[in-house]
CSV table of C-alpha atoms in Angstrom, one decimal:
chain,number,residue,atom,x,y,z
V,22,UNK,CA,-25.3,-0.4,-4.7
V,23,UNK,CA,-22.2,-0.7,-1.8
V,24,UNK,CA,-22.2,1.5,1.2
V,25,UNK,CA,-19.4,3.7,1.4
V,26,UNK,CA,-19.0,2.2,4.6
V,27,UNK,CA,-18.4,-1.0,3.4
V,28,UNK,CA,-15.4,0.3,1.7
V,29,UNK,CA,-14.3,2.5,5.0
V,30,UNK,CA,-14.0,-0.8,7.3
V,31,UNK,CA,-12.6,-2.8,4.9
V,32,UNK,CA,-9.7,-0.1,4.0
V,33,UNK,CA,-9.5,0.2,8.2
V,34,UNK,CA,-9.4,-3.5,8.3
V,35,UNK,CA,-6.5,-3.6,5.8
V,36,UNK,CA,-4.9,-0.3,7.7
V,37,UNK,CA,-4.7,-2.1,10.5
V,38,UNK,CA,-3.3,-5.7,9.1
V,39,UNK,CA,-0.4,-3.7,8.2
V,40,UNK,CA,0.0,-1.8,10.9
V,41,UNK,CA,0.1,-5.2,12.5
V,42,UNK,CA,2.8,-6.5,10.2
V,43,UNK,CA,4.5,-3.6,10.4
V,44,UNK,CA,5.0,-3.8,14.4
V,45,UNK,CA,5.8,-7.4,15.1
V,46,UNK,CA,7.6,-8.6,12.3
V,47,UNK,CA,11.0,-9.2,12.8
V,48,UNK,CA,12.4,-8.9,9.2
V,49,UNK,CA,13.2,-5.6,7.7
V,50,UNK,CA,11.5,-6.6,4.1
V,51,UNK,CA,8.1,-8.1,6.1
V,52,UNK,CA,7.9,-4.8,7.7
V,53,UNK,CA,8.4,-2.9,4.4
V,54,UNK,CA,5.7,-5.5,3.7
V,55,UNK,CA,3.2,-4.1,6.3
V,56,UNK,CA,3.8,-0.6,5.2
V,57,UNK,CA,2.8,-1.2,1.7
V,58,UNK,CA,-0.5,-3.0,2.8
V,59,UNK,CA,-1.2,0.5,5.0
V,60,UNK,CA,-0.7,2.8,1.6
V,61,UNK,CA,-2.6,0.3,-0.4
V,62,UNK,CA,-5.4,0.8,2.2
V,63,UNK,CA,-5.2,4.5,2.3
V,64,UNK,CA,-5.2,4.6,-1.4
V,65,UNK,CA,-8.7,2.3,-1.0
V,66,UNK,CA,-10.1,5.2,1.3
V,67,UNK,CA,-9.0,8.1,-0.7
V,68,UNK,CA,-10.9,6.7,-4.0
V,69,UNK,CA,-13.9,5.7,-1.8
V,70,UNK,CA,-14.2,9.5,-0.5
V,71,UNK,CA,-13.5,10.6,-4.4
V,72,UNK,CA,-16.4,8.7,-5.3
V,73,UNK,CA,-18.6,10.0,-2.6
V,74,UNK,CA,-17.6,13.3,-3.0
V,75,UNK,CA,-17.8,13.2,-6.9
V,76,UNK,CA,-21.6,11.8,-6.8
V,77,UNK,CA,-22.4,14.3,-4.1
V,78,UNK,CA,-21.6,17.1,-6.3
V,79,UNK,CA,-22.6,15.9,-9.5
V,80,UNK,CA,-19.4,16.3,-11.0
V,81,UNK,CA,-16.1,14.3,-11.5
V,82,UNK,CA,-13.7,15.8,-8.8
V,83,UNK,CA,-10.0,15.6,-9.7
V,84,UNK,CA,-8.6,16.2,-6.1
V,85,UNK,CA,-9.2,12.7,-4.5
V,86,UNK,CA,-7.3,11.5,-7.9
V,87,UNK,CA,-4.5,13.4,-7.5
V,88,UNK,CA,-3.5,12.5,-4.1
V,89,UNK,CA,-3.7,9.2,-5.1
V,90,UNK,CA,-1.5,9.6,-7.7
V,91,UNK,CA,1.0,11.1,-5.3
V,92,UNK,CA,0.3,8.4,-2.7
V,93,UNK,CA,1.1,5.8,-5.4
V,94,UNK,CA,4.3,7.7,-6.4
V,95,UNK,CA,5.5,8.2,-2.9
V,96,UNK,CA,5.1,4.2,-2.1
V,97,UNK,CA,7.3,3.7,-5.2
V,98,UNK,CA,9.8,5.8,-4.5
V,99,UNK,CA,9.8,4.6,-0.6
V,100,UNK,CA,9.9,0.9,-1.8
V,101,UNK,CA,13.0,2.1,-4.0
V,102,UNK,CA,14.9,3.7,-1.1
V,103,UNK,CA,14.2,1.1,1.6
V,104,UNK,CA,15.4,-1.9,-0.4
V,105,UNK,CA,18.3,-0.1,-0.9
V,106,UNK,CA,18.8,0.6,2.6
V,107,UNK,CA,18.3,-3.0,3.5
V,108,UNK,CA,20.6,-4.1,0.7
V,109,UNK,CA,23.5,-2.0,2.0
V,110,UNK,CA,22.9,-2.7,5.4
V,111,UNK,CA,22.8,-6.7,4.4
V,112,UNK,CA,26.2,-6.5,2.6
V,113,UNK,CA,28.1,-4.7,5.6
V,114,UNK,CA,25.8,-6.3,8.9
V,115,UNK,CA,25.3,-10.1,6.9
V,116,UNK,CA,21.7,-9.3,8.5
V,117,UNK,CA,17.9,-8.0,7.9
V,118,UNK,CA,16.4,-7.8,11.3
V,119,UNK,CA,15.5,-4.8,11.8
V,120,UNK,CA,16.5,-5.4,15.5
V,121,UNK,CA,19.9,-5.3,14.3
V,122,UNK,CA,20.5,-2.7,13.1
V,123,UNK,CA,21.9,-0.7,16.0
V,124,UNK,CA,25.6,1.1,14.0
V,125,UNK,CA,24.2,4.4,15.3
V,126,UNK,CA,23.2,3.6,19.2
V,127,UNK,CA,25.2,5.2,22.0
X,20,UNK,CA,-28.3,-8.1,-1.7
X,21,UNK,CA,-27.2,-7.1,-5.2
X,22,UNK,CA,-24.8,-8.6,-7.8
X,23,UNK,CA,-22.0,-5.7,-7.1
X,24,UNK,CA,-22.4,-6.6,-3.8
X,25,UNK,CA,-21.5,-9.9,-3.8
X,26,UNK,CA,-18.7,-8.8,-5.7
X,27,UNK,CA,-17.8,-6.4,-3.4
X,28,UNK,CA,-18.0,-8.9,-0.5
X,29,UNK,CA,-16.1,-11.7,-2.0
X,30,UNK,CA,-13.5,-9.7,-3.3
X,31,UNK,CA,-13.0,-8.1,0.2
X,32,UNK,CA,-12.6,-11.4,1.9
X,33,UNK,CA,-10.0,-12.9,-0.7
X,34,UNK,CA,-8.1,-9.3,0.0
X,35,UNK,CA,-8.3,-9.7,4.0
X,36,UNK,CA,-7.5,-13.5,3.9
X,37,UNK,CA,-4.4,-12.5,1.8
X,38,UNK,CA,-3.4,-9.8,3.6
X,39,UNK,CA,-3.7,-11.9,6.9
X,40,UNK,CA,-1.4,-14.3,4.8
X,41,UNK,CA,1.1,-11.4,4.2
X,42,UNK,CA,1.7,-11.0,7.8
X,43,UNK,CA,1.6,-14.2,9.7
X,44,UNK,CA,3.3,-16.4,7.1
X,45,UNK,CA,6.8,-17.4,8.3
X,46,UNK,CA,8.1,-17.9,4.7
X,47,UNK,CA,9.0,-14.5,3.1
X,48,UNK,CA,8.6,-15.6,-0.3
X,49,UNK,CA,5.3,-16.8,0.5
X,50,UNK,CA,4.7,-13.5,1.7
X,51,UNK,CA,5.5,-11.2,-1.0
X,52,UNK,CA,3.7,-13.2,-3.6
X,53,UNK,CA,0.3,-13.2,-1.0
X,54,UNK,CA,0.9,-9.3,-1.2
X,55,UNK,CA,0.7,-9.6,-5.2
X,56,UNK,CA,-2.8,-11.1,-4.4
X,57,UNK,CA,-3.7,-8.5,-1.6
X,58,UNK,CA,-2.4,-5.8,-4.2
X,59,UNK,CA,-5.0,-7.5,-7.2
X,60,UNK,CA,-7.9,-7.6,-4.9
X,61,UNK,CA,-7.3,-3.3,-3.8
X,62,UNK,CA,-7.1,-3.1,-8.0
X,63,UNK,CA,-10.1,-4.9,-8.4
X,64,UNK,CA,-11.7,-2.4,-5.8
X,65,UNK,CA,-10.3,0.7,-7.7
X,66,UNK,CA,-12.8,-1.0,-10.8
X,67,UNK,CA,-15.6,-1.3,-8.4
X,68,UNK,CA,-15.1,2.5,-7.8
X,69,UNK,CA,-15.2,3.7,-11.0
X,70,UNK,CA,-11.3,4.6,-11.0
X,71,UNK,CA,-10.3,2.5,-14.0
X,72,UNK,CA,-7.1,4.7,-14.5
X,73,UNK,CA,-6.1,3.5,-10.7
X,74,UNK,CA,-6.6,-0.1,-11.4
X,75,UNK,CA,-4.7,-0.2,-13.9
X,76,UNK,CA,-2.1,1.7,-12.7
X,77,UNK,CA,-2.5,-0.3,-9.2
X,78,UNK,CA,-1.5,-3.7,-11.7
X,79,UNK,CA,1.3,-1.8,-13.4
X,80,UNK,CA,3.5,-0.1,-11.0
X,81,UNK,CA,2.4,-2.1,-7.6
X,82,UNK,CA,1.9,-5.7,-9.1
X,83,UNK,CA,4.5,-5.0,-11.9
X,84,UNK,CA,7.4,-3.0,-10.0
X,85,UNK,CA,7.2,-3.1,-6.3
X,86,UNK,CA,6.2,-6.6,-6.0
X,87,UNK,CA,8.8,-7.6,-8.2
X,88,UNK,CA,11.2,-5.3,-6.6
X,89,UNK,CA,10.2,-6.8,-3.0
X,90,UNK,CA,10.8,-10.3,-4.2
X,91,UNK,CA,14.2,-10.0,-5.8
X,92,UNK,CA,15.3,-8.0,-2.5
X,93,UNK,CA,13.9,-11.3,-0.6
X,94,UNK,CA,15.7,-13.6,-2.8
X,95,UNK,CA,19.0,-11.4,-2.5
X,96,UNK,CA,18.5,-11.8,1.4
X,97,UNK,CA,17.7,-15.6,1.1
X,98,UNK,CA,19.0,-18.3,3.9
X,99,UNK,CA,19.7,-15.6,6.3
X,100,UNK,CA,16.6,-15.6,8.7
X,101,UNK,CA,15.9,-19.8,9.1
X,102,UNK,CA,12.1,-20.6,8.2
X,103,UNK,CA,11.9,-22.3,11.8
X,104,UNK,CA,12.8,-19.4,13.8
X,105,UNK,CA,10.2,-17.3,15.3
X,106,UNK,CA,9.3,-14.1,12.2
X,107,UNK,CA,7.6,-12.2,15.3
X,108,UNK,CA,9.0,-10.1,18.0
X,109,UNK,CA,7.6,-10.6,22.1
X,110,UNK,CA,5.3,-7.7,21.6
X,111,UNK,CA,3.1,-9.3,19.2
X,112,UNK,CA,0.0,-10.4,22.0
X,113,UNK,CA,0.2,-6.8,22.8
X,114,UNK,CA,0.1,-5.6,19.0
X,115,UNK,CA,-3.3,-7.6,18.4
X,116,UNK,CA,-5.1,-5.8,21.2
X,117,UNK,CA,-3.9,-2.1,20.1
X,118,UNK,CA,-4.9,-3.0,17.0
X,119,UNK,CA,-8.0,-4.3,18.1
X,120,UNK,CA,-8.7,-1.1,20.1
X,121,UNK,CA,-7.9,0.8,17.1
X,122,UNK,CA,-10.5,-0.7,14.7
X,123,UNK,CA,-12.6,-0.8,17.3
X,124,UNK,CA,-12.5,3.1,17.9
X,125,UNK,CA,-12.4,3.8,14.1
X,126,UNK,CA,-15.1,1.6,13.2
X,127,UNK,CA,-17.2,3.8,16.3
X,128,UNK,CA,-15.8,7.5,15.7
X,129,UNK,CA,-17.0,7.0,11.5
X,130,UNK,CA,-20.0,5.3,12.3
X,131,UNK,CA,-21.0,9.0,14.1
X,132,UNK,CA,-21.0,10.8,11.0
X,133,UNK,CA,-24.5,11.0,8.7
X,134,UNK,CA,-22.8,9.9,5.7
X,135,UNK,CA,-21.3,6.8,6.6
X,136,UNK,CA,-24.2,4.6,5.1
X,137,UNK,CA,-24.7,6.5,1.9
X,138,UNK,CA,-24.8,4.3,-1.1
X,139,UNK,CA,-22.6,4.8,-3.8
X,140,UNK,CA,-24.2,5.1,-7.0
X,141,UNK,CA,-22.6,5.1,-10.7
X,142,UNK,CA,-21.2,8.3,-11.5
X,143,UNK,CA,-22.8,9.5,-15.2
X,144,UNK,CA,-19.4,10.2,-17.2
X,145,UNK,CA,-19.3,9.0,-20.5
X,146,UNK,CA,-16.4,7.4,-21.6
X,147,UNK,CA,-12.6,8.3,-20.3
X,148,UNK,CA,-14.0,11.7,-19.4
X,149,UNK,CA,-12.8,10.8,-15.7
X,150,UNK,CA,-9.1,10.2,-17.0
X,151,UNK,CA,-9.4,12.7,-19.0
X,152,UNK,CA,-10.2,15.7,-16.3
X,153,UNK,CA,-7.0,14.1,-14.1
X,154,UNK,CA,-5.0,14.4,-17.4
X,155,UNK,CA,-6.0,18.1,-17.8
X,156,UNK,CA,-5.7,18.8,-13.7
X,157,UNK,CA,-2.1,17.7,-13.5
X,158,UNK,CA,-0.8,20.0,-16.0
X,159,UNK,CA,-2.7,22.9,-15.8
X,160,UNK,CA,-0.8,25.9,-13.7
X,161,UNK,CA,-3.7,26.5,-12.3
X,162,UNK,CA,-4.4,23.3,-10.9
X,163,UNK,CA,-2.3,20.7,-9.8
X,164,UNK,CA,0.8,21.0,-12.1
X,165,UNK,CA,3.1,22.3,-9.1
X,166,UNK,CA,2.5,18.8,-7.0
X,167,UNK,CA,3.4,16.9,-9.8
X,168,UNK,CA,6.6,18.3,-11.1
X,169,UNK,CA,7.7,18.4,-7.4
X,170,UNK,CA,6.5,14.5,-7.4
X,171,UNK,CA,8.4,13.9,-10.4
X,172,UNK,CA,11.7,15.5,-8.7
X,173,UNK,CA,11.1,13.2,-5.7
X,174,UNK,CA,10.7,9.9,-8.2
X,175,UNK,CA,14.5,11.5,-9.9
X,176,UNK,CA,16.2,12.2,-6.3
X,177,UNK,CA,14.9,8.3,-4.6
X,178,UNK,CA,16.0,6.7,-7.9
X,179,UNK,CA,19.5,8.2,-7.2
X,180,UNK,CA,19.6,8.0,-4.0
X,181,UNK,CA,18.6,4.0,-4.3
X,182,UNK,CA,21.2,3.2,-6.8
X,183,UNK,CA,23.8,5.3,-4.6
X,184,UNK,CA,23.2,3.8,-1.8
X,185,UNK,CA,22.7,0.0,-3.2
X,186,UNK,CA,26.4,0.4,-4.8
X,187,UNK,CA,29.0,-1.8,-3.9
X,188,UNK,CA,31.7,0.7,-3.0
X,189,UNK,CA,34.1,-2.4,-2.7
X,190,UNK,CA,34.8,-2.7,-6.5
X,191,UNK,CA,36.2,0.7,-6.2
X,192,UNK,CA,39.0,-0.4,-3.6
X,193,UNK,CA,40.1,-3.4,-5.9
X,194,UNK,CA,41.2,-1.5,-8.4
């Protein structure tokens, strides 16, 4: 039987390698990158406190599914948009880093 | 130590290793298809939970779409960024500390709580009786059918907004 702790570290752990990514890299795609590995590990925590929450009552809870489901959808449609992005800001800058991308500075 | 545990514990350790891959490998490529392992290892944990539905819709939409997605935008980006350049930015000594500090305070502030070692047990529901209820709960008024119409709009308005905005408004001017 696995300690809901286990799963709590290793979703903070996998948080936090993303949050990593998401800071230092360079590249606009490596950071979208980063940010998918910090929704992936939010999704980990949300099922982990379904499962607690579920056993504790006795029942099946649906809530902890839900906002997974919406989690899931909301990285989709965020990956959608920010390849865009990058794609049209590629074809006018011939660039991806994310340093950049300065059109709008005063 | 049990069998799930070991499981558990070797799956975790290929996910970390391939999410460390993710972010220190200089090669984008590389990169993106590490995160399709990172992404089958947080499926394989969505088993381990008892949320079947979730791994297979982890393996559908992240390992099937996004990852896909990712690696044709790196390919259409290809030979821009040289392998041999630096992929980091200055502040990345200072990122591993904050980082450090923040695990380290996570890992502190849950560890206060009473329910941080409880053991998860299998839940007793026979069959798809788990999908089931989810099925039920996002279409019933009274439960969560609001959230995931307005969900569905959002899918509608980025899938517009991404081909808008990824449209080469050149082809226009030729003609």
């Amino acid at each position: 039987m696995i300690p809901l702790s286990w799963y709590l570290i290793l979703a903070a752990v996998l948080f936090l390698i993303g949050l990593y990514g998401a800071i230092v890299r360079k590249n606009a795609i490596a950071i979208l990158l980063g940010v998918e590995l910090m929704l992936n590990a939010v999704n980990v925590n949300l099922l982990a406190f379904w499962h607690y929450h579920s056993q504790l009552n006795g029942s099946i809870e649906i809530k902890g599914m839900v906002f997974t489901a919406i989690v899931i959808l909301a990285a989709a449609a965020e990956a959608a948009v920010a390849l865009a992005i990058i794609i049209s800001v590629f074809r006018s800058n011939k660039s991806i880093v994310a340093a950049d991308m300065n059109t709008l500075k005063g | 130590m049990s069998v799930q545990q070991l499981i558990f514990l070797s799956l975790a350790i290929v996910t970390i290793f391939s999410a460390i891959m993710v972010v220190s490998l200089r090669n984008l490529l590389h990169s993106a298809l590490w995160l399709v392992l990172t992404l089958l290892g947080v499926a394989s944990l969505f088993a381990l939970l008892e949320a079947s539905f979730f791994a297979a819709v982890q393996i559908l939409v992240y390992i099937g779409a996004i990852a896909i997605l990712l690696i044709f935008a790196v390919m259409l980006t290809h030979n821009i960024m040289s392998v041999s350049d630096s992929q980091t930015n200055r502040g990345w000594g200072i990122a591993i500390v904050l980082v450090s500090i923040i695990l380290i305070a996570l890992i502190s502030q849950l560890s206060t709580w009473e329910g941080f070692n409880t053991a998860l047990i299998g839940l007793n529901s026979p069959g798809q009786e788990t999908v089931l209820l989810l099925g039920k709960g996002l279409v019933d008024p009274q439960g969560y059918a609001l959230p995931f119409e307005t969900a569905s709009v959002l899918l509608l308005a980025a899938l517009l907004g991404g081909v808008y905005i990824a449209f080469d408004k050149r082809i226009d001017k030729k003609t």
